[in-house]
Coordinates of C-alpha atoms and ligand atoms in Angstrom, one line a residue:
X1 CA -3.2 -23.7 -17.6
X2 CA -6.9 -22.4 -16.6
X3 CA -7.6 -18.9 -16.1
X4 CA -7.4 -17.8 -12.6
X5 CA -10.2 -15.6 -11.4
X6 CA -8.3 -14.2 -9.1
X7 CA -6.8 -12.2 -11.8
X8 CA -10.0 -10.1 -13.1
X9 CA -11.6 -7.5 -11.4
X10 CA -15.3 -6.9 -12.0
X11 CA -15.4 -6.2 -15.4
X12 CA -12.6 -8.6 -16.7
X13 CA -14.9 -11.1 -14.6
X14 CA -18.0 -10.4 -16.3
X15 CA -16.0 -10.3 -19.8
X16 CA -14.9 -13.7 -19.1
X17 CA -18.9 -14.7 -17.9
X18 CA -19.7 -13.2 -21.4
X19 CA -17.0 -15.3 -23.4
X20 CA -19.2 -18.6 -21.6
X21 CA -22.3 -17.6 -22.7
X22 CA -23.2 -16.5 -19.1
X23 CA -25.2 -13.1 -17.9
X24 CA -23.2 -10.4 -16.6
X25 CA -25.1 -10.7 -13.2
X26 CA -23.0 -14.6 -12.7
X27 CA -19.6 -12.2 -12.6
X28 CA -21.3 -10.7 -9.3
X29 CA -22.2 -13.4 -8.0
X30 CA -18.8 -15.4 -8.7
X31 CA -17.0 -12.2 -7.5
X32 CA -18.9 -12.1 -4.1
X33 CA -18.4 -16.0 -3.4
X34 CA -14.5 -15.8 -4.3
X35 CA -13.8 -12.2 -2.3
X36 CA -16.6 -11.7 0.0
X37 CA -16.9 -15.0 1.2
X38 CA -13.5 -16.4 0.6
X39 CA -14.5 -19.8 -1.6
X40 CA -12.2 -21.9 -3.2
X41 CA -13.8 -24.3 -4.9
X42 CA -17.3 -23.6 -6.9
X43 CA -19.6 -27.0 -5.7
X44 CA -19.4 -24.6 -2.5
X45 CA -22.0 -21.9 -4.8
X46 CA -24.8 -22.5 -4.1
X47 CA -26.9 -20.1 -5.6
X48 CA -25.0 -20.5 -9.3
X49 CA -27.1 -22.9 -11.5
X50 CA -25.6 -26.5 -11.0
X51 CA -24.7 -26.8 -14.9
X52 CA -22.8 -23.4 -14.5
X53 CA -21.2 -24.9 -11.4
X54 CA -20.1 -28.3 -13.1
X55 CA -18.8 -26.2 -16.4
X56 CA -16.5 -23.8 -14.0
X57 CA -13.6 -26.2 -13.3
X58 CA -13.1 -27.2 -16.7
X59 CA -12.2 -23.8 -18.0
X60 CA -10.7 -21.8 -14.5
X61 CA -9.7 -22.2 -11.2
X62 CA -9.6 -19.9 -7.5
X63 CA -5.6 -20.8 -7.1
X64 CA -4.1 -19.1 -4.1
X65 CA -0.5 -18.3 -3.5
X66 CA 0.9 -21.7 -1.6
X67 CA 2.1 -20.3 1.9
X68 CA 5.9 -21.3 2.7
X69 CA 5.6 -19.4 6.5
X70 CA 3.5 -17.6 9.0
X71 CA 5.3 -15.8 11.6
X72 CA 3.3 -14.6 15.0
X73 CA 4.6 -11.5 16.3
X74 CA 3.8 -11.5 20.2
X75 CA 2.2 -7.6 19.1
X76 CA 0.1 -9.0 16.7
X77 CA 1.7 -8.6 13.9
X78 CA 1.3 -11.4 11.5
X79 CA 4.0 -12.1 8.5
X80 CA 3.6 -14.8 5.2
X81 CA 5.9 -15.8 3.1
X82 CA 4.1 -16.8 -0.3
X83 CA 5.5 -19.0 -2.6
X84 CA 5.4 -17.2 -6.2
X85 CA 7.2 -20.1 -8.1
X86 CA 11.4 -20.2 -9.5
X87 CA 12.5 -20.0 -5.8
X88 CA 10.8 -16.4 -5.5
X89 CA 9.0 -15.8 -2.3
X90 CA 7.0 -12.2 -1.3
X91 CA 6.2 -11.4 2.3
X92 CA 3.0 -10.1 3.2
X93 CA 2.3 -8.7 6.2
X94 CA -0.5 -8.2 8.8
X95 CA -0.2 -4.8 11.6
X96 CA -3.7 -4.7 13.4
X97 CA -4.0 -1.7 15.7
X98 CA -6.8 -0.5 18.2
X99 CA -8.6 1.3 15.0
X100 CA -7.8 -1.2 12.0
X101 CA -6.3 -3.9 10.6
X102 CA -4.0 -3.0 8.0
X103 CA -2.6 -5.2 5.3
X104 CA 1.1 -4.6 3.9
X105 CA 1.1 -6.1 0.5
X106 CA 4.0 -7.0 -1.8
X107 CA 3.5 -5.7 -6.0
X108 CA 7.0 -7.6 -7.4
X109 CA 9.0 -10.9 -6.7
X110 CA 12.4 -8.3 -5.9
X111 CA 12.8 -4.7 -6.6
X112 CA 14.4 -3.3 -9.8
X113 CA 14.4 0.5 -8.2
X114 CA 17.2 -0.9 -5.5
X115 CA 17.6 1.5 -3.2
X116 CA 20.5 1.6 -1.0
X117 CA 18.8 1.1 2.3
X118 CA 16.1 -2.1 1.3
X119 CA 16.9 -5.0 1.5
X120 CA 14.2 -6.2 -1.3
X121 CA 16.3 -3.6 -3.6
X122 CA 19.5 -5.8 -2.3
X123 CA 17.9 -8.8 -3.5
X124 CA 17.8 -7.3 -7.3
X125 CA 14.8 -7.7 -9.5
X126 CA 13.4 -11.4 -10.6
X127 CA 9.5 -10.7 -11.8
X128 CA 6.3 -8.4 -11.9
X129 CA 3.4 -10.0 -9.4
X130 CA 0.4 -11.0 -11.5
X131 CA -3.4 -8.9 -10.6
X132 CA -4.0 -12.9 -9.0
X133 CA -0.8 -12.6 -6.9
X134 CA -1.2 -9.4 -5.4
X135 CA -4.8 -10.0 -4.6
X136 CA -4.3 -13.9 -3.3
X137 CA -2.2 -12.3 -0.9
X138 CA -5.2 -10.1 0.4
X139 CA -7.8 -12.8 -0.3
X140 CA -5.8 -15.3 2.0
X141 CA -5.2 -13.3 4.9
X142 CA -8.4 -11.8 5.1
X143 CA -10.7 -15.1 5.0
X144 CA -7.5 -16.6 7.1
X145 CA -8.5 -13.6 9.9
X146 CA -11.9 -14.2 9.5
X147 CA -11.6 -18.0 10.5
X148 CA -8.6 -17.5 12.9
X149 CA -10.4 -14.8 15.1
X150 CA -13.6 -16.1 14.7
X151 CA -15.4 -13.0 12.7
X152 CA -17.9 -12.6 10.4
X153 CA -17.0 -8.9 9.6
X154 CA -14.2 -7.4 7.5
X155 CA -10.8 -7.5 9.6
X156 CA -8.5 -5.8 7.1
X157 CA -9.4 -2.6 6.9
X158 CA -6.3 -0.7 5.3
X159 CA -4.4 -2.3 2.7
X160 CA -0.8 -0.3 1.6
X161 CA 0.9 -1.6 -1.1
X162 CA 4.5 -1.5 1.2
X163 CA 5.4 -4.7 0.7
X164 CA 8.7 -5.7 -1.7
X165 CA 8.6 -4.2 -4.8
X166 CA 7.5 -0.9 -7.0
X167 CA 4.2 -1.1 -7.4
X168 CA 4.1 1.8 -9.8
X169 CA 6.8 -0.4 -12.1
X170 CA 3.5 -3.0 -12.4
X171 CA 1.3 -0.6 -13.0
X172 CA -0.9 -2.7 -15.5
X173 CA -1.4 -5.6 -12.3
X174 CA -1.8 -3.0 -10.2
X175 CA -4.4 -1.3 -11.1
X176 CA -7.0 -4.2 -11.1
X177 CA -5.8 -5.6 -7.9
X178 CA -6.6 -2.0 -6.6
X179 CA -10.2 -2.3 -8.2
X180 CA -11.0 -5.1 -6.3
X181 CA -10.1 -3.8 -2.9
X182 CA -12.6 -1.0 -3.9
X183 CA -15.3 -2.9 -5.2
X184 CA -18.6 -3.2 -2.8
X185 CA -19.2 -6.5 -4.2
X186 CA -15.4 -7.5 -3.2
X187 CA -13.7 -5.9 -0.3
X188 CA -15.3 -2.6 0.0
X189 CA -12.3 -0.6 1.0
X190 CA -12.3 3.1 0.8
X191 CA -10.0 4.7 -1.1
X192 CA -8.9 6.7 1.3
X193 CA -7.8 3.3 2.9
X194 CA -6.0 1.9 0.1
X195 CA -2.1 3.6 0.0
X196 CA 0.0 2.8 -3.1
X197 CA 3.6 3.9 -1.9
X198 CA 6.2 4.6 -4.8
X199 CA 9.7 5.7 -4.7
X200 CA 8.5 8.2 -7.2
X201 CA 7.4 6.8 -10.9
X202 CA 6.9 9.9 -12.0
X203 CA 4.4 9.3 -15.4
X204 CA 2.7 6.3 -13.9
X205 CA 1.4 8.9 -10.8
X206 CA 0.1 10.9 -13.2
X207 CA -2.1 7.4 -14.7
X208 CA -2.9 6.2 -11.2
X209 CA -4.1 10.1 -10.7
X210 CA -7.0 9.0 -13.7
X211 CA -7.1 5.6 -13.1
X212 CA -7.6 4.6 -10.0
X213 CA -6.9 7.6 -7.2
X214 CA -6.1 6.1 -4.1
X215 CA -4.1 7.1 -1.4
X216 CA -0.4 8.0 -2.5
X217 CA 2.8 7.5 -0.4
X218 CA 5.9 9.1 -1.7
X219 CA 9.3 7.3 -0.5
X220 CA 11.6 10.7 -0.2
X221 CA 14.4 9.9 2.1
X222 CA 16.1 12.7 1.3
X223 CA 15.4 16.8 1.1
X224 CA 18.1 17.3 -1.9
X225 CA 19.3 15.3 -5.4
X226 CA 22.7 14.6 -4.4
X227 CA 21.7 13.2 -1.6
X228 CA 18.7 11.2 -3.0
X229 CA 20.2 10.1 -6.2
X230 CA 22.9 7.9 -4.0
X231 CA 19.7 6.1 -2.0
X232 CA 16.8 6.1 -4.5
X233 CA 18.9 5.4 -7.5
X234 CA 15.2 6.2 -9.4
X235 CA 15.8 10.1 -8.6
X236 CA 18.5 10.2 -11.5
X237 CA 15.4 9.3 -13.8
X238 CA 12.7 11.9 -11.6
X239 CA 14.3 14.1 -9.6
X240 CA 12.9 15.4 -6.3
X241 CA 11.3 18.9 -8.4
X242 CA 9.2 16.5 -10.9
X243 CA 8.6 14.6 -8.4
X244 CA 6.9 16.9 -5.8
X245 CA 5.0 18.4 -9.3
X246 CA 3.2 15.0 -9.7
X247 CA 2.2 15.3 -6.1
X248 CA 0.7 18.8 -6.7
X249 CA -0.6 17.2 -10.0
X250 CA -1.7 14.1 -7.8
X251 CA -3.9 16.1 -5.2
X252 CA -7.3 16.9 -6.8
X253 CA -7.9 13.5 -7.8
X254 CA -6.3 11.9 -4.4
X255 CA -9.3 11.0 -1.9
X256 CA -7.1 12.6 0.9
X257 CA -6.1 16.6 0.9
X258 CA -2.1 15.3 1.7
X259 CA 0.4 13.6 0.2
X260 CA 2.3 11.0 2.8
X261 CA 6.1 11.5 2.3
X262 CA 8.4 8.4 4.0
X263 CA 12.1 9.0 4.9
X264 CA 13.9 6.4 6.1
X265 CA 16.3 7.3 9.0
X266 CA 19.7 6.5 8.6
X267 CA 22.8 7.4 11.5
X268 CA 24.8 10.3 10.0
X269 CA 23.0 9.9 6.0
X270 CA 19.9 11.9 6.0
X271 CA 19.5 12.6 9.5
X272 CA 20.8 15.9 10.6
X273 CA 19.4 18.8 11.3
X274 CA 20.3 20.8 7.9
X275 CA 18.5 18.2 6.5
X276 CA 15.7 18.6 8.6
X277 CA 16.0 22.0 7.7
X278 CA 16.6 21.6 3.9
X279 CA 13.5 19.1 3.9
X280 CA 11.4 22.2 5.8
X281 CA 12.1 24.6 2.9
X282 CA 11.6 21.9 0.7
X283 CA 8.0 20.7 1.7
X284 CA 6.7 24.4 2.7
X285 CA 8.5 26.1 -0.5
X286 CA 8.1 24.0 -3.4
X287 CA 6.5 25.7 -6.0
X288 CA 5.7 28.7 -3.9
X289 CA 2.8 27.2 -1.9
X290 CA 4.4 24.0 -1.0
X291 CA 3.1 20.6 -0.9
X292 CA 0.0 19.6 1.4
X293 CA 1.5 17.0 3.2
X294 CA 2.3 14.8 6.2
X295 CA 5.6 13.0 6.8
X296 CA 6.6 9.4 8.7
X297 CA 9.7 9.4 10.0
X298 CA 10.9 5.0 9.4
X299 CA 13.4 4.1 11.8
X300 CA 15.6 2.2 9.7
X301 CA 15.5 -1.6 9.9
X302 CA 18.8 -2.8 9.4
X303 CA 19.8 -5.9 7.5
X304 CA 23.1 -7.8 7.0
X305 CA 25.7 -6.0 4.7
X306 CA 23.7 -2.6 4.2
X307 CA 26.4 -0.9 5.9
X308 CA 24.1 1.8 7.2
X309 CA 22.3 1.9 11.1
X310 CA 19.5 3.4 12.4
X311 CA 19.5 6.6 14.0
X312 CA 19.3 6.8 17.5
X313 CA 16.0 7.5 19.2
X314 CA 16.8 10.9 20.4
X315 CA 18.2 12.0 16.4
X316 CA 14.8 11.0 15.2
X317 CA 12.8 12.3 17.7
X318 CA 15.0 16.0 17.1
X319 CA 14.5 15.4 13.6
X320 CA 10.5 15.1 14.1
X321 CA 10.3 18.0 16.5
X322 CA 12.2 20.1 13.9
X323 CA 10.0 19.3 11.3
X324 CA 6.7 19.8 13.7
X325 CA 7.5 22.7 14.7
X326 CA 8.5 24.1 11.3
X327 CA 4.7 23.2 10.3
X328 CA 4.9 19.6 9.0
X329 CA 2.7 16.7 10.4
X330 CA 5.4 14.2 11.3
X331 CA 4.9 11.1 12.9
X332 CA 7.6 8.1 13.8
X333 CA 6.7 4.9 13.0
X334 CA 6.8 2.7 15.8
X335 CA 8.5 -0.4 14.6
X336 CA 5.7 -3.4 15.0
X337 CA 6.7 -7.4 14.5
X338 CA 10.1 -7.0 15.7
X339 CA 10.7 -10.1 16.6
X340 CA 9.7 -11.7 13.3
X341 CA 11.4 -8.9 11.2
X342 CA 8.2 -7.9 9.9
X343 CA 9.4 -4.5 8.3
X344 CA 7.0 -2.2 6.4
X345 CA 6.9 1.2 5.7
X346 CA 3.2 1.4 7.5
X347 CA 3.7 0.8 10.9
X348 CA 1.6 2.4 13.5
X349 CA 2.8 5.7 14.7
X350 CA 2.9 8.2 17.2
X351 CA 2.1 12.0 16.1
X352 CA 4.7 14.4 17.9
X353 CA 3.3 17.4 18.6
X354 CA 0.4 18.4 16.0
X355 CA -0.1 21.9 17.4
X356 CA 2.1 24.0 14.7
X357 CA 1.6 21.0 11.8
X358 CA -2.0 21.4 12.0
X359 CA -2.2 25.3 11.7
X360 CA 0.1 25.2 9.4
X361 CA -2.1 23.0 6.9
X362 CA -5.1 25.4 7.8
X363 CA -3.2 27.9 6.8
X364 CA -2.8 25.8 3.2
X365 CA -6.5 25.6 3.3
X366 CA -7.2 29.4 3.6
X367 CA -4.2 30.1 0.8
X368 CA -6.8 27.7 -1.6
X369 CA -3.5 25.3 -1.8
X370 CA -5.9 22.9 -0.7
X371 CA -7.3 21.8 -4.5
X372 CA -10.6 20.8 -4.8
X373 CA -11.3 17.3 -4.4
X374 CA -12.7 15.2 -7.5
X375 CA -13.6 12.1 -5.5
X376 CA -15.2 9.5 -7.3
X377 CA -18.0 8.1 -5.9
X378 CA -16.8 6.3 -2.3
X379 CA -18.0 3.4 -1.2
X380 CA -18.9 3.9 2.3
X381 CA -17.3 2.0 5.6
X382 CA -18.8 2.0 8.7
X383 CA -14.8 2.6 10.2
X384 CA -13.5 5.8 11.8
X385 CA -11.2 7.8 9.1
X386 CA -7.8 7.6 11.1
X387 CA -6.5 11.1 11.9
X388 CA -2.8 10.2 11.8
Ligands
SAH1 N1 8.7 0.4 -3.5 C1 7.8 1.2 -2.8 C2 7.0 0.4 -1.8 C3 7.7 -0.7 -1.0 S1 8.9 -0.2 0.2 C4 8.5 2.4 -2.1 O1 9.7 2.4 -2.1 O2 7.8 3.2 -1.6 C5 7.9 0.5 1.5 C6 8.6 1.5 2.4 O3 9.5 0.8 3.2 C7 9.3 2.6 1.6 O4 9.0 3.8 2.2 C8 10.7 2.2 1.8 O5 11.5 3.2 1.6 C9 10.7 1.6 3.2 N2 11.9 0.8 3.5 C10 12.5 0.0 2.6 N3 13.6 -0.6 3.3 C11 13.5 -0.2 4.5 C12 14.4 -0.5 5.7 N4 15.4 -1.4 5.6 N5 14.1 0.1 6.8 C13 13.0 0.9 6.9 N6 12.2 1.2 5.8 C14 12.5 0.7 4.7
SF4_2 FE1 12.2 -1.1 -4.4 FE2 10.8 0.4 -2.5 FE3 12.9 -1.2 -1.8 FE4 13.3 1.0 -3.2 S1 12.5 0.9 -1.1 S2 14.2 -1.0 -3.6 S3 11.6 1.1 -4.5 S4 10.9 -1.9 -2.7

């Protein structure tokens, strides 16, 4: 088998360059045709020396995922099914909005974590994604965009690893897939624009915190253990304590002043208002000054044999005003792609009122809570920051 360069970021690209006997400066090149301009095949690079260009196919390849499906939403929303090999597929999906175009990307064939309410975690676990399987899926529906809606500009903006699996469980292909995204020379995405989401890996936020701070999404679900440990079976391992410490921990390196918390709305599990209560103290109290934060309500999307439903509209919307009006940004997730079952945790979302949220993160602000920010250099977009 060749090496796939769809598997190095920068520097593993220029490492491999090196091994060839070929300047550093060929890796940014390569890296621009493959990412920035979406080539397959080398004869197509042109500006590589011809004897580098004949060389190439003998020793790697550009190999995508194959595609089993695509799904049109009548919204927009786009969903692929990739084929990962052993009968394993990964879904992959596409949410554009008025602002951006965001990505939804899977990190694992399955989900070891299996919590009670997914059905990826239902499915059990069959394999870690490889840094080339995570990125073809970005890779392939980006140049695919480009081509289908006739643009020469960047039409993914947002990328959140909310796809099926942990991503913090494959944290070494993780991590160089999330390179990439940030590279200028690849797809230039700002950090702030990049969300890993975790059920809560407790020692591998602490790595990404030094590694590679992007944007973090914490899967809670639920304000107590008891509660927690019978959906996120993970919380046994971290419970919700450590957990909210990695996200104070998290903060000074994230390249956004709030953690995003996720809970999953369930009829009658996690829904009611002591819980909404519980999760008030909870996010204002923990470790005295609370946790910067802002919090998406996910109506639940039901699948066969979960034995769990939704909440109704107006138990969600209750739940959000509590939460708002006890200080916490919380927005619900409108559900996008229905009709192709596109489910992801990053759906686009209407805020409920901000009035008391916002104030109360000012107030976070003025108490210093607010850590200072270590942002490593970002490379610039020319997009609006969204405000949600
Ligand atoms: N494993 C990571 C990322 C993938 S799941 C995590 O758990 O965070 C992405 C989001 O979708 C998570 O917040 C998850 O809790 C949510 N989710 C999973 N199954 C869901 C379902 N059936 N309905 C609504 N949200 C769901
Ligand atoms: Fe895995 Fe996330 Fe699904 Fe839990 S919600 S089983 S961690 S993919």
């Amino acid at each position: 088998m060749t090496v796939n360069l769809l598997d190095f970021d920068l520097e593993g690209l220029a490492a491999f360059c090196e091994k060839l006997g070929e300047k550093r400066f060929r890796a940014v090149q390569l890296f621009r045709w493959i990412h920035q301009k979406g080539a397959s095949r080398f004869d197509e690079m042109t500006d590589l020396a011809r004897s580098l260009r004949e060389k190439l196919p003998s020793v790697c390849s550009i190999t995508p995922l194959p595609v089993l499906s695509r799904q049109d939403s009548a919204d927009g929303t786009i969903k692929w099914l990739f084929d990962v090999g052993d009968g394993n597929a990964v879904e992959t999906v596409f949410i554009p909005e008025d602002d951006r175009g965001t990505l939804c990307v899977s990190s694992q064939a399955g989900c070891a974590v299996g919590c009670r309410f997914c059905s990826t975690g239902h499915q059990g676990f069959s394999r870690n994604l490889t840094t080339g399987e995570i990125l073809a899926q970005l890779w392939y529906a980006e140049h695919y965009l480009r081509q289908h809606l006739n643009s020469k500009e960047r039409v993914i903006t947002n990328v959140v690893m909310m796809g099926m699996g942990e991503p913090l469980q494959n944290y070494g292909a993780l991590v160089p897939a999330l390179r990439v995204m940030l590279d200028d020379h690849a797809y230039g995405l700002s950090r702030r624009r990049v969300t890993v989401s975790t059920s809560g890996v407790v020692p591998m936020i602490d790595r990404l915190a030094k590694d590679c701070p992007v944007a973090l999404a914490v899967s809670l679900h639920a304000p107590n253990d008891a509660l927690r440990d019978g959906l996120v079976p993970l919380n046994r391992k971290y419970p919700i304590a450590e957990l909210l410490d990695a996200c104070l921990r998290y903060l000074p390196a994230a390249p956004r002043d709030f953690i995003t918390f996720e809970y999953c709305m369930l009829d009658g599990v996690n829904d009611q208002p002591e819980h909404a209560q519980q999760l008030l103290a909870l996010l204002r109290g923990h470790g005295g000054t609370g946790v910067p934060c802002k919090l998406n309500l996910i109506p639940f999307n039901p699948f066969p044999d979960s034995g769990l439903k939704c909440s109704p509209r107006s138990t969600v919307l209750r739940f959000g005003q509590m939460l708002n009006e006890g200080g916490i940004v919380t927005t619900v997730r409108k559900t996008r792609g229905d009709d192709i079952d596109a489910a992801c945790g990053q759906l686009a979302g209407d805020v409920l009122d901000r009035t008391q949220a916002a104030r109360r993160m000012a107030q976070l602000r003025a108490a210093g809570v607010h850590p200072v920010k270590v942002v490593p250099s970002l490379p610039q977009t020319t997009h609006q920051e969204d405000s949600a």
